[in-house]
Short mmCIF file of C-alpha atoms in Angstrom, two decimals:
data_model
loop_
_atom_site.label_atom_id
_atom_site.label_comp_id
_atom_site.label_asym_id
_atom_site.label_seq_id
_atom_site.Cartn_x
_atom_site.Cartn_y
_atom_site.Cartn_z
CA ASP A 142 0.03 -0.02 0.01
CA GLY A 143 1.67 3.14 -1.10
CA GLY A 144 1.69 6.38 0.99
CA ILE A 145 3.25 7.96 3.78
CA THR A 146 3.22 6.55 7.27
CA GLN A 147 3.63 8.68 10.32
CA SER A 148 3.93 7.18 13.65
CA PRO A 149 2.82 7.41 16.61
CA LYS A 150 -0.53 8.82 15.98
CA TYR A 151 -0.62 9.94 19.35
CA LEU A 152 2.40 10.49 21.90
CA PHE A 153 2.59 12.08 25.24
CA ARG A 154 6.03 13.93 26.34
CA LYS A 155 7.02 14.43 29.88
CA GLU A 156 8.81 18.07 30.27
CA GLY A 157 12.41 17.62 29.62
CA GLN A 158 12.14 14.58 27.58
CA ASN A 159 13.01 14.22 23.51
CA VAL A 160 10.54 12.49 21.70
CA THR A 161 11.19 11.09 17.96
CA LEU A 162 8.29 11.31 15.47
CA SER A 163 8.76 8.72 12.69
CA CYS A 164 7.83 9.48 8.90
CA GLU A 165 8.31 6.71 6.08
CA GLN A 166 7.36 7.03 2.53
CA ASN A 167 7.10 4.46 -0.25
CA LEU A 168 6.29 6.87 -2.99
CA ASN A 169 9.86 7.38 -4.18
CA HIS A 170 9.67 11.30 -3.68
CA ASP A 171 12.86 13.35 -3.28
CA ALA A 172 11.42 15.98 -0.89
CA MET A 173 10.10 15.63 2.59
CA TYR A 174 8.56 18.06 5.12
CA TRP A 175 7.51 18.73 8.34
CA TYR A 176 5.08 21.04 9.33
CA ARG A 177 3.42 22.00 12.69
CA GLN A 178 -0.11 22.64 13.12
CA ASP A 179 -1.70 24.43 15.76
CA PRO A 180 -5.55 25.18 16.42
CA GLY A 181 -6.68 28.32 14.32
CA GLN A 182 -3.05 28.64 12.69
CA GLY A 183 -1.68 27.88 9.09
CA LEU A 184 0.85 25.02 8.64
CA ARG A 185 4.27 25.92 9.68
CA LEU A 186 7.47 24.69 8.14
CA ILE A 187 9.70 23.26 10.33
CA TYR A 188 12.47 21.55 8.24
CA TYR A 189 12.57 20.01 4.76
CA SER A 190 14.99 17.98 2.64
CA GLN A 191 15.25 17.97 -0.98
CA ILE A 192 17.80 15.32 -1.10
CA VAL A 193 19.19 12.35 1.32
CA ASN A 194 21.81 13.56 3.67
CA ASP A 195 20.76 17.08 3.43
CA PHE A 196 18.22 19.27 5.04
CA GLN A 197 17.25 22.87 5.56
CA LYS A 198 15.60 24.74 8.36
CA GLY A 199 12.13 26.10 7.94
CA ASP A 200 10.23 28.95 9.51
CA ILE A 201 10.18 27.55 12.89
CA ALA A 202 13.31 25.21 13.59
CA GLU A 203 14.34 25.91 16.88
CA GLY A 204 14.04 23.11 19.50
CA TYR A 205 13.71 20.56 16.69
CA SER A 206 16.36 18.43 14.84
CA VAL A 207 15.84 15.87 11.74
CA SER A 208 17.93 13.45 9.78
CA ARG A 209 17.72 12.07 6.18
CA GLU A 210 20.04 8.99 5.98
CA LYS A 211 17.49 7.35 3.63
CA LYS A 212 15.02 8.52 0.85
CA GLU A 213 12.36 6.81 2.63
CA SER A 214 12.57 8.31 6.04
CA PHE A 215 12.51 11.66 7.60
CA PRO A 216 12.39 11.51 11.21
CA LEU A 217 11.69 14.37 13.43
CA THR A 218 13.08 14.85 16.85
CA VAL A 219 11.17 17.32 19.25
CA THR A 220 13.84 18.14 22.09
CA SER A 221 13.57 19.57 25.32
CA ALA A 222 14.35 22.94 24.01
CA GLN A 223 11.20 23.16 22.48
CA LYS A 224 9.18 25.29 25.01
CA ASN A 225 5.63 24.75 23.48
CA PRO A 226 5.73 21.50 21.71
CA THR A 227 2.19 20.64 21.91
CA ALA A 228 0.68 20.33 18.46
CA PHE A 229 -0.45 18.37 15.50
CA TYR A 230 2.59 17.49 13.22
CA LEU A 231 2.42 16.58 9.55
CA CYS A 232 4.81 14.86 7.59
CA ALA A 233 4.60 15.54 3.46
CA THR A 234 6.50 14.78 0.73
CA LYS A 235 6.71 16.09 -3.11
CA THR A 236 7.68 15.16 -6.28
CA VAL A 237 8.14 17.36 -9.43
CA GLU A 238 6.02 15.04 -11.41
CA ALA A 239 2.13 15.35 -10.89
CA GLY A 240 2.53 19.23 -10.81
CA ASN A 241 4.76 19.37 -7.62
CA THR A 242 1.65 18.28 -5.66
CA ILE A 243 2.44 17.74 -1.78
CA TYR A 244 1.24 14.32 -0.28
CA PHE A 245 0.76 14.79 3.49
CA GLY A 246 0.73 11.85 5.96
CA GLU A 247 -1.93 11.16 8.49
CA GLY A 248 -0.53 13.54 11.10
CA SER A 249 0.87 12.85 14.77
CA TRP A 250 -0.41 14.64 17.83
CA LEU A 251 2.11 15.38 20.46
CA THR A 252 1.04 16.17 23.94
CA VAL A 253 3.33 17.64 26.88
CA VAL A 254 2.21 16.22 30.20
CA LYS B 1095 5.00 40.27 2.51
CA ASN B 1096 3.96 36.98 0.95
CA GLN B 1097 0.59 36.05 2.67
CA VAL B 1098 -2.74 33.94 1.79
CA GLU B 1099 -5.88 35.01 3.56
CA GLN B 1100 -8.90 33.02 3.65
CA SER B 1101 -12.41 33.60 4.44
CA PRO B 1102 -14.78 33.03 6.32
CA GLN B 1103 -12.95 31.48 8.99
CA SER B 1104 -15.85 29.01 9.75
CA LEU B 1105 -18.97 28.40 8.08
CA ILE B 1106 -22.33 26.37 9.07
CA ILE B 1107 -24.58 25.35 6.16
CA LEU B 1108 -27.22 22.76 6.02
CA GLU B 1109 -26.94 19.67 3.79
CA GLY B 1110 -27.83 20.30 0.28
CA LYS B 1111 -26.74 23.84 0.04
CA ASN B 1112 -23.99 25.29 -1.74
CA CYS B 1113 -21.22 27.20 -0.52
CA THR B 1114 -18.33 29.38 -1.79
CA LEU B 1115 -14.91 29.91 0.09
CA GLN B 1116 -12.55 32.64 -0.73
CA CYS B 1117 -8.63 32.75 -0.96
CA ASN B 1118 -6.84 36.13 -1.45
CA TYR B 1119 -2.92 35.81 -2.06
CA THR B 1120 -0.13 37.85 -2.21
CA VAL B 1121 2.53 35.57 -3.08
CA SER B 1122 5.40 36.57 -5.64
CA PRO B 1123 6.35 34.96 -8.01
CA PHE B 1124 3.23 33.14 -8.55
CA SER B 1125 2.92 29.84 -10.51
CA ASN B 1126 -0.03 28.16 -9.10
CA LEU B 1127 -2.64 27.73 -6.15
CA ARG B 1128 -3.58 24.69 -4.46
CA TRP B 1129 -6.72 23.73 -2.48
CA TYR B 1130 -6.81 20.96 0.18
CA LYS B 1131 -9.22 19.37 2.24
CA GLN B 1132 -8.49 18.34 6.08
CA ASP B 1133 -10.55 16.33 7.85
CA THR B 1134 -10.28 16.53 11.64
CA GLY B 1135 -7.06 14.86 13.00
CA ARG B 1136 -6.28 13.92 9.22
CA GLY B 1137 -3.65 14.98 7.16
CA PRO B 1138 -4.64 17.50 4.07
CA VAL B 1139 -5.70 15.82 0.80
CA SER B 1140 -5.49 17.69 -2.47
CA LEU B 1141 -8.58 19.00 -4.26
CA THR B 1142 -7.40 20.66 -6.90
CA ILE B 1143 -4.39 22.63 -8.17
CA MET B 1144 -5.06 25.82 -10.53
CA THR B 1145 -2.05 27.05 -12.59
CA PHE B 1146 -1.48 30.63 -13.90
CA SER B 1147 -3.31 30.16 -17.12
CA GLU B 1148 -6.61 28.41 -15.78
CA ASN B 1149 -9.60 29.97 -14.63
CA THR B 1150 -11.86 27.12 -13.67
CA LYS B 1151 -11.36 23.56 -12.68
CA SER B 1152 -13.85 20.97 -11.33
CA ASN B 1153 -13.44 18.15 -9.24
CA GLY B 1154 -16.77 16.28 -8.86
CA ARG B 1155 -18.96 18.78 -6.64
CA TYR B 1156 -15.88 20.89 -6.17
CA THR B 1157 -15.36 23.82 -8.60
CA ALA B 1158 -12.18 26.13 -8.09
CA THR B 1159 -11.56 29.27 -9.83
CA LEU B 1160 -8.88 31.80 -10.32
CA ASP B 1161 -8.32 35.33 -11.20
CA ALA B 1162 -4.62 36.08 -11.20
CA ASP B 1163 -5.11 39.44 -12.01
CA THR B 1164 -7.04 40.23 -8.64
CA LYS B 1165 -5.12 37.21 -6.87
CA GLN B 1166 -8.24 35.58 -5.70
CA SER B 1167 -9.32 32.19 -5.85
CA SER B 1168 -12.60 30.56 -5.00
CA LEU B 1169 -13.80 27.21 -3.83
CA HIS B 1170 -17.54 26.27 -4.70
CA ILE B 1171 -19.09 23.36 -3.27
CA THR B 1172 -22.35 22.35 -4.92
CA ALA B 1173 -25.15 20.31 -2.81
CA SER B 1174 -23.18 20.08 0.17
CA GLN B 1175 -22.77 16.58 2.06
CA LEU B 1176 -22.13 15.91 5.81
CA SER B 1177 -18.91 14.42 4.50
CA ASP B 1178 -17.95 17.86 3.36
CA SER B 1179 -17.55 18.97 7.04
CA ALA B 1180 -13.86 19.84 7.19
CA SER B 1181 -11.18 22.55 6.94
CA TYR B 1182 -10.28 23.81 3.46
CA ILE B 1183 -7.07 25.23 3.02
CA CYS B 1184 -5.53 27.27 0.18
CA VAL B 1185 -1.78 26.98 -0.21
CA VAL B 1186 0.23 28.83 -2.43
CA PRO B 1187 3.93 27.86 -3.45
CA GLN B 1188 6.45 30.48 -3.76
CA GLY B 1189 8.85 30.02 -6.79
CA TYR B 1190 8.81 28.13 -9.92
CA GLY B 1191 9.51 24.56 -10.64
CA GLY B 1192 11.83 22.61 -8.13
CA SER B 1193 12.28 25.78 -5.94
CA GLN B 1194 8.57 25.43 -4.73
CA GLY B 1195 9.72 24.40 -1.37
CA ASN B 1196 8.29 27.23 0.32
CA LEU B 1197 4.60 26.93 0.60
CA ILE B 1198 2.67 29.63 1.80
CA PHE B 1199 -0.50 28.30 3.81
CA GLY B 1200 -3.74 29.86 4.36
CA LYS B 1201 -5.25 29.38 8.15
CA GLY B 1202 -8.29 27.59 6.47
CA THR B 1203 -11.83 27.87 6.39
CA LYS B 1204 -13.94 25.38 8.56
CA LEU B 1205 -16.92 24.23 7.07
CA SER B 1206 -19.42 22.41 9.10
CA VAL B 1207 -22.43 20.92 7.23
CA LYS B 1208 -25.46 20.04 9.40
CA PRO B 1209 -28.47 17.67 8.60
#
């Protein structure tokens, strides 16, 4: 079944902990993205990667880290430095085919307890 | 400043009625505009992509229009169904081709269809 798989769907983090959100895709898309969505707000870009072993900071990268060791995988780590991490996190991919359409995963809810 | 503004912020309509959602943008350079549907707690799903040269595009009961001169787009939903209840997000990439990494997102319009 092709697509973008995000896990876990729900995650609870204690203050001071680092947590990692997984994003795996089998669409063979080169570009991958992480967005954060807060209630009543537009999506905000955290990090993106155009190719393996390369990634760029987005608008709100502070307190987050990523890696892109494989084309299929783009995990996001929410570090303890992120002071307000409770949000809905969306992973996305893009291909220059199909008119540069962005495809989104199903999202992960992160809550600080 | 590159911006995408959507209106209304929220909308409640009765099942079977039509509605129109608005999107105004000030993104430059402009190449296309996308509408996404996002169910609560799910990832957005693409409804349509409007390129610079297109004025109207339909996808079932969804019809998108684009006026590149006034930098406005609308999404018209015909004969609404309960399953249309969702947030509708307007997205405009900044740049052309492979440089379209910078997507400008609107805040979305939350549509509720009541029986």
